[in-house]
Short mmCIF file of C-alpha atoms and ligand atoms in Angstrom, two decimals:
data_model
loop_
_atom_site.label_atom_id
_atom_site.label_comp_id
_atom_site.label_asym_id
_atom_site.label_seq_id
_atom_site.Cartn_x
_atom_site.Cartn_y
_atom_site.Cartn_z
CA MET A 1 107.81 95.90 85.82
CA ILE A 2 107.22 99.50 86.83
CA LEU A 3 109.59 99.33 89.80
CA GLU A 4 112.49 96.98 90.45
CA VAL A 5 114.75 97.04 93.46
CA ASP A 6 117.82 94.93 92.98
CA ASN A 7 119.91 93.82 95.94
CA ILE A 8 120.23 97.27 97.54
CA GLU A 9 122.36 97.96 100.59
CA THR A 10 121.70 101.18 102.49
CA PHE A 11 123.67 102.63 105.38
CA TYR A 12 123.33 105.37 107.99
CA GLY A 13 127.01 106.08 108.56
CA ASN A 14 128.39 102.73 109.68
CA ILE A 15 125.00 101.21 110.42
CA GLN A 16 123.79 98.95 107.65
CA ALA A 17 119.98 99.21 107.55
CA LEU A 18 119.39 97.26 104.29
CA LYS A 19 121.38 94.10 103.63
CA GLY A 20 120.52 93.26 100.05
CA VAL A 21 116.83 94.02 99.43
CA SER A 22 115.12 93.07 96.15
CA LEU A 23 111.54 93.83 95.12
CA ARG A 24 109.56 93.53 91.88
CA ILE A 25 106.44 95.63 91.40
CA SER A 26 104.14 95.56 88.37
CA GLU A 27 102.07 98.51 87.24
CA GLY A 28 98.67 98.67 88.94
CA GLU A 29 99.62 96.48 91.90
CA ILE A 30 99.15 97.25 95.58
CA ILE A 31 102.23 95.85 97.29
CA THR A 32 102.76 95.94 101.01
CA LEU A 33 105.97 95.69 102.96
CA ILE A 34 105.42 94.55 106.53
CA GLY A 35 107.78 93.94 109.41
CA ALA A 36 108.61 94.86 112.98
CA ASN A 37 109.90 98.20 114.22
CA GLY A 38 113.38 98.87 112.90
CA ALA A 39 113.26 96.12 110.26
CA GLY A 40 114.16 98.62 107.52
CA LYS A 41 110.78 99.41 105.96
CA THR A 42 111.13 103.20 106.03
CA THR A 43 114.71 102.91 104.81
CA THR A 44 113.48 100.87 101.83
CA LEU A 45 111.09 103.69 100.91
CA MET A 46 113.78 106.33 101.42
CA SER A 47 116.15 104.34 99.21
CA ILE A 48 113.57 104.21 96.41
CA SER A 49 112.67 107.91 96.68
CA GLY A 50 116.34 108.90 96.71
CA VAL A 51 116.24 110.55 100.14
CA VAL A 52 118.73 107.99 101.50
CA PRO A 53 120.40 106.59 98.37
CA PRO A 54 121.58 102.97 98.53
CA ARG A 55 125.33 102.41 98.64
CA SER A 56 125.11 99.44 96.27
CA GLY A 57 122.52 97.65 94.17
CA GLU A 58 120.10 99.29 91.78
CA VAL A 59 116.60 100.79 91.73
CA ARG A 60 114.91 100.86 88.31
CA PHE A 61 111.75 102.69 87.28
CA GLU A 62 110.35 101.33 84.01
CA GLY A 63 113.71 99.70 83.40
CA ARG A 64 115.73 102.87 83.93
CA PRO A 65 118.19 103.10 86.85
CA ILE A 66 117.15 105.94 89.17
CA ASN A 67 119.30 105.35 92.24
CA GLN A 68 121.75 108.07 91.19
CA LEU A 69 119.05 110.71 90.70
CA PRO A 70 118.22 113.46 93.21
CA PRO A 71 114.84 113.07 95.02
CA GLU A 72 113.10 115.86 93.09
CA GLU A 73 113.88 114.19 89.77
CA ILE A 74 112.53 110.92 91.09
CA VAL A 75 109.32 112.76 92.07
CA SER A 76 109.03 114.27 88.61
CA LEU A 77 109.28 110.77 87.08
CA GLY A 78 106.17 109.88 89.10
CA LEU A 79 107.50 108.15 92.21
CA VAL A 80 105.96 110.10 95.05
CA GLN A 81 106.37 109.41 98.75
CA VAL A 82 103.93 110.17 101.57
CA PRO A 83 106.28 110.24 104.56
CA GLU A 84 105.54 108.76 107.95
CA GLY A 85 104.02 111.20 110.44
CA ARG A 86 102.11 113.12 107.73
CA ARG A 87 104.58 115.93 107.33
CA ILE A 88 102.33 118.62 105.93
CA PHE A 89 103.09 122.35 106.17
CA PRO A 90 101.20 123.31 109.35
CA HIS A 91 101.18 127.07 108.73
CA LEU A 92 99.98 126.84 105.14
CA THR A 93 96.30 126.37 104.31
CA VAL A 94 94.94 123.12 102.96
CA ALA A 95 94.78 124.65 99.46
CA GLU A 96 98.37 125.93 99.72
CA ASN A 97 99.58 122.51 100.87
CA LEU A 98 97.95 120.99 97.79
CA ASP A 99 99.58 123.62 95.55
CA MET A 100 102.96 122.57 96.95
CA GLY A 101 102.30 119.03 95.76
CA ALA A 102 101.99 120.29 92.17
CA PHE A 103 105.08 122.53 92.26
CA MET A 104 106.92 120.54 89.57
CA ARG A 105 104.01 120.73 87.12
CA ARG A 106 103.21 123.32 84.44
CA ASP A 107 99.93 121.87 83.11
CA LYS A 108 97.41 124.25 84.70
CA ASP A 109 94.32 122.40 83.42
CA GLY A 110 95.63 119.07 84.67
CA ILE A 111 96.38 120.60 88.07
CA ARG A 112 92.84 121.99 88.26
CA ARG A 113 91.36 118.60 87.36
CA ASP A 114 93.49 116.81 89.96
CA LEU A 115 92.52 119.34 92.61
CA ALA A 116 88.84 118.67 91.87
CA TYR A 117 89.63 114.94 92.06
CA VAL A 118 91.24 115.09 95.53
CA TYR A 119 88.45 117.33 96.86
CA ASP A 120 86.03 114.72 95.56
CA LEU A 121 87.97 111.90 97.26
CA PHE A 122 88.18 113.83 100.54
CA PRO A 123 85.25 116.31 100.72
CA ILE A 124 86.36 117.35 104.22
CA LEU A 125 89.49 118.90 102.67
CA ALA A 126 87.33 120.99 100.33
CA GLU A 127 85.37 122.22 103.35
CA ARG A 128 88.58 123.11 105.14
CA ARG A 129 90.50 124.49 102.17
CA THR A 130 91.21 127.88 103.78
CA GLN A 131 92.15 126.39 107.17
CA ALA A 132 95.79 126.03 108.25
CA GLY A 133 97.03 122.44 107.87
CA GLY A 134 98.16 122.34 111.50
CA THR A 135 94.59 122.85 112.75
CA LEU A 136 93.32 119.65 111.10
CA SER A 137 92.78 116.41 113.01
CA GLY A 138 95.34 113.61 112.59
CA GLY A 139 93.15 111.77 110.11
CA GLU A 140 92.54 114.91 108.08
CA GLN A 141 96.28 115.62 108.01
CA GLN A 142 96.89 112.12 106.65
CA MET A 143 94.25 112.76 103.99
CA LEU A 144 96.00 116.02 103.14
CA ALA A 145 99.41 114.32 102.96
CA ILE A 146 98.02 111.69 100.53
CA SER A 147 96.23 114.37 98.51
CA ARG A 148 99.36 116.50 98.28
CA ALA A 149 101.19 113.48 96.86
CA LEU A 150 98.37 112.91 94.36
CA MET A 151 98.83 116.49 93.14
CA ALA A 152 102.26 115.42 91.88
CA ARG A 153 100.56 112.90 89.53
CA PRO A 154 102.15 109.74 90.93
CA ARG A 155 102.58 106.63 88.84
CA VAL A 156 103.81 104.92 92.01
CA LEU A 157 102.60 106.13 95.39
CA LEU A 158 104.93 105.25 98.27
CA LEU A 159 103.00 105.29 101.54
CA ASP A 160 104.79 105.09 104.90
CA GLU A 161 102.55 103.90 107.77
CA PRO A 162 99.37 105.77 106.83
CA SER A 163 97.51 104.15 109.75
CA LEU A 164 99.96 105.34 112.43
CA GLY A 165 98.19 106.89 115.43
CA LEU A 166 94.76 107.05 113.82
CA ALA A 167 91.42 105.69 115.09
CA PRO A 168 90.23 102.46 113.41
CA LEU A 169 87.30 104.13 111.67
CA ILE A 170 89.52 106.78 110.08
CA VAL A 171 92.07 104.15 109.08
CA LYS A 172 89.33 102.16 107.34
CA GLN A 173 88.25 105.27 105.47
CA ILE A 174 91.82 106.03 104.36
CA PHE A 175 92.48 102.45 103.25
CA ASP A 176 89.23 102.42 101.24
CA ILE A 177 90.43 105.55 99.45
CA ILE A 178 93.87 104.01 98.81
CA GLN A 179 92.13 101.11 97.07
CA LYS A 180 89.97 103.54 95.14
CA ILE A 181 93.00 105.54 93.94
CA ASN A 182 94.59 102.28 92.78
CA ALA A 183 91.45 101.06 91.01
CA GLU A 184 90.46 104.33 89.35
CA ASN A 185 93.87 105.50 88.11
CA ARG A 186 95.91 102.29 87.96
CA THR A 187 98.24 104.04 90.38
CA THR A 188 100.72 101.51 91.69
CA ILE A 189 100.80 101.54 95.48
CA PHE A 190 103.73 100.56 97.67
CA LEU A 191 102.42 100.46 101.22
CA VAL A 192 104.66 100.20 104.27
CA GLU A 193 102.68 99.22 107.35
CA GLN A 194 103.03 97.89 110.87
CA ASN A 195 99.33 97.08 110.79
CA ALA A 196 99.98 93.93 108.77
CA ASN A 197 96.46 92.61 108.97
CA LEU A 198 94.96 95.69 107.41
CA ALA A 199 97.72 96.08 104.84
CA LEU A 200 97.39 92.48 103.65
CA GLN A 201 93.66 92.91 103.28
CA VAL A 202 94.05 95.69 100.72
CA ALA A 203 97.26 94.51 99.01
CA HIS A 204 97.63 92.10 96.12
CA ARG A 205 101.07 90.89 97.20
CA GLY A 206 103.29 91.39 100.18
CA TYR A 207 106.88 91.23 101.35
CA VAL A 208 107.96 90.54 104.91
CA MET A 209 111.11 92.20 106.17
CA GLU A 210 113.35 91.31 109.13
CA ASN A 211 116.65 92.94 110.09
CA GLY A 212 117.24 94.59 106.73
CA ARG A 213 116.35 91.54 104.64
CA ILE A 214 113.27 90.25 102.84
CA THR A 215 112.35 86.93 104.46
CA LEU A 216 109.05 86.13 102.72
CA GLU A 217 107.23 87.12 99.58
CA ASP A 218 103.81 85.91 98.45
CA SER A 219 100.26 86.85 97.53
CA ALA A 220 98.53 88.79 100.29
CA GLN A 221 96.09 85.91 100.76
CA ALA A 222 98.87 83.38 101.22
CA LEU A 223 100.64 85.63 103.72
CA LEU A 224 97.42 86.10 105.71
CA ALA A 225 97.15 82.31 105.96
CA ASP A 226 100.86 81.72 106.72
CA GLU A 227 101.41 80.35 110.23
CA GLU A 228 104.67 82.27 110.78
CA VAL A 229 103.12 85.54 109.62
CA LYS A 230 100.05 84.93 111.77
CA LYS A 231 102.19 84.40 114.84
CA ALA A 232 104.72 87.17 114.28
CA TYR A 233 102.65 89.93 112.68
CA LEU A 234 98.93 89.26 112.95
CA GLY A 235 98.78 88.54 116.68
CA LEU A 236 96.93 85.26 116.05
P1 ATP B 1 109.75 101.83 111.96
O1 ATP B 1 108.48 101.12 111.80
O2 ATP B 1 110.16 102.02 113.37
O3 ATP B 1 109.89 103.07 111.13
P2 ATP B 1 111.32 100.50 109.98
O4 ATP B 1 111.08 99.06 109.66
O5 ATP B 1 110.77 101.51 109.07
O6 ATP B 1 110.84 100.78 111.44
P3 ATP B 1 113.81 101.84 109.62
O7 ATP B 1 113.28 103.11 110.15
O8 ATP B 1 114.01 101.71 108.16
O9 ATP B 1 112.88 100.65 110.10
O10 ATP B 1 115.16 101.50 110.39
C1 ATP B 1 116.04 100.44 110.00
C2 ATP B 1 117.31 100.49 110.86
O11 ATP B 1 118.05 101.67 110.57
C3 ATP B 1 117.03 100.52 112.35
O12 ATP B 1 118.02 99.74 112.98
C4 ATP B 1 117.18 101.97 112.72
O13 ATP B 1 117.63 102.11 114.04
C5 ATP B 1 118.23 102.44 111.73
N1 ATP B 1 118.03 103.86 111.39
C6 ATP B 1 116.93 104.41 110.84
N2 ATP B 1 117.08 105.74 110.61
C7 ATP B 1 118.33 106.03 111.04
C8 ATP B 1 119.11 107.22 111.10
N3 ATP B 1 118.64 108.38 110.66
N4 ATP B 1 120.36 107.15 111.62
C9 ATP B 1 120.86 105.96 112.07
N5 ATP B 1 120.19 104.81 112.04
C10 ATP B 1 118.94 104.82 111.54
#
């Protein structure tokens, strides 16, 4: 297992957002976590990335507990989050945003290779490399946010609602690239989505979350065919 989440409980002050969440993720998998607004999906990501550390339970990366580590150490281990709302640096250029993604690294040649790789994945970013991030379209900003995370050399990429607010065609393009990143680099992907249909089409396995708890866990195919999932999350 590359990532194990063991019975974590996470709070915002007195509000308990996660009530004992457990997940098992193998290297090379695309896992999706689906659920309604407020179910606790973002909190699960934040608990893994160390931004909102769990109060109890354990998060292990390659068998090693990481839930006591500060977020930047978790990033340097290779767990890299792309936050919801594509929080890029709007006043920095595309190229500068990508540099920021590599700030923990010292391997200049590797950084250069990864930069060429992301420009190859998203040629539009190469075209706009001297443009300020804030002048990009929503879809391009999402591409930049994913690319910036790739510059940190993720072993596990944590994606929070990459489809949010984007046109279907752009979403399709971004999800194709997510699959490509997974296939080409064996990068493990943990995808949080409200667009359950789309997420289950690219994922290998999925978890369903309700009110801070995991209520279902199965292969993506089985979840797509599940009557409860169809009714509650697929609008069928
Ligand atoms: P969304 O799709 O809306 O992001 P979500 O499934 O990601 O939903 P979370 O954002 O993890 O859900 O929220 C889980 C619970 O924690 C909700 O009840 C929410 O109101 C609460 N919550 C989230 N962030 C905070 C915060 N900063 N302070 C207090 N409560 C919070």
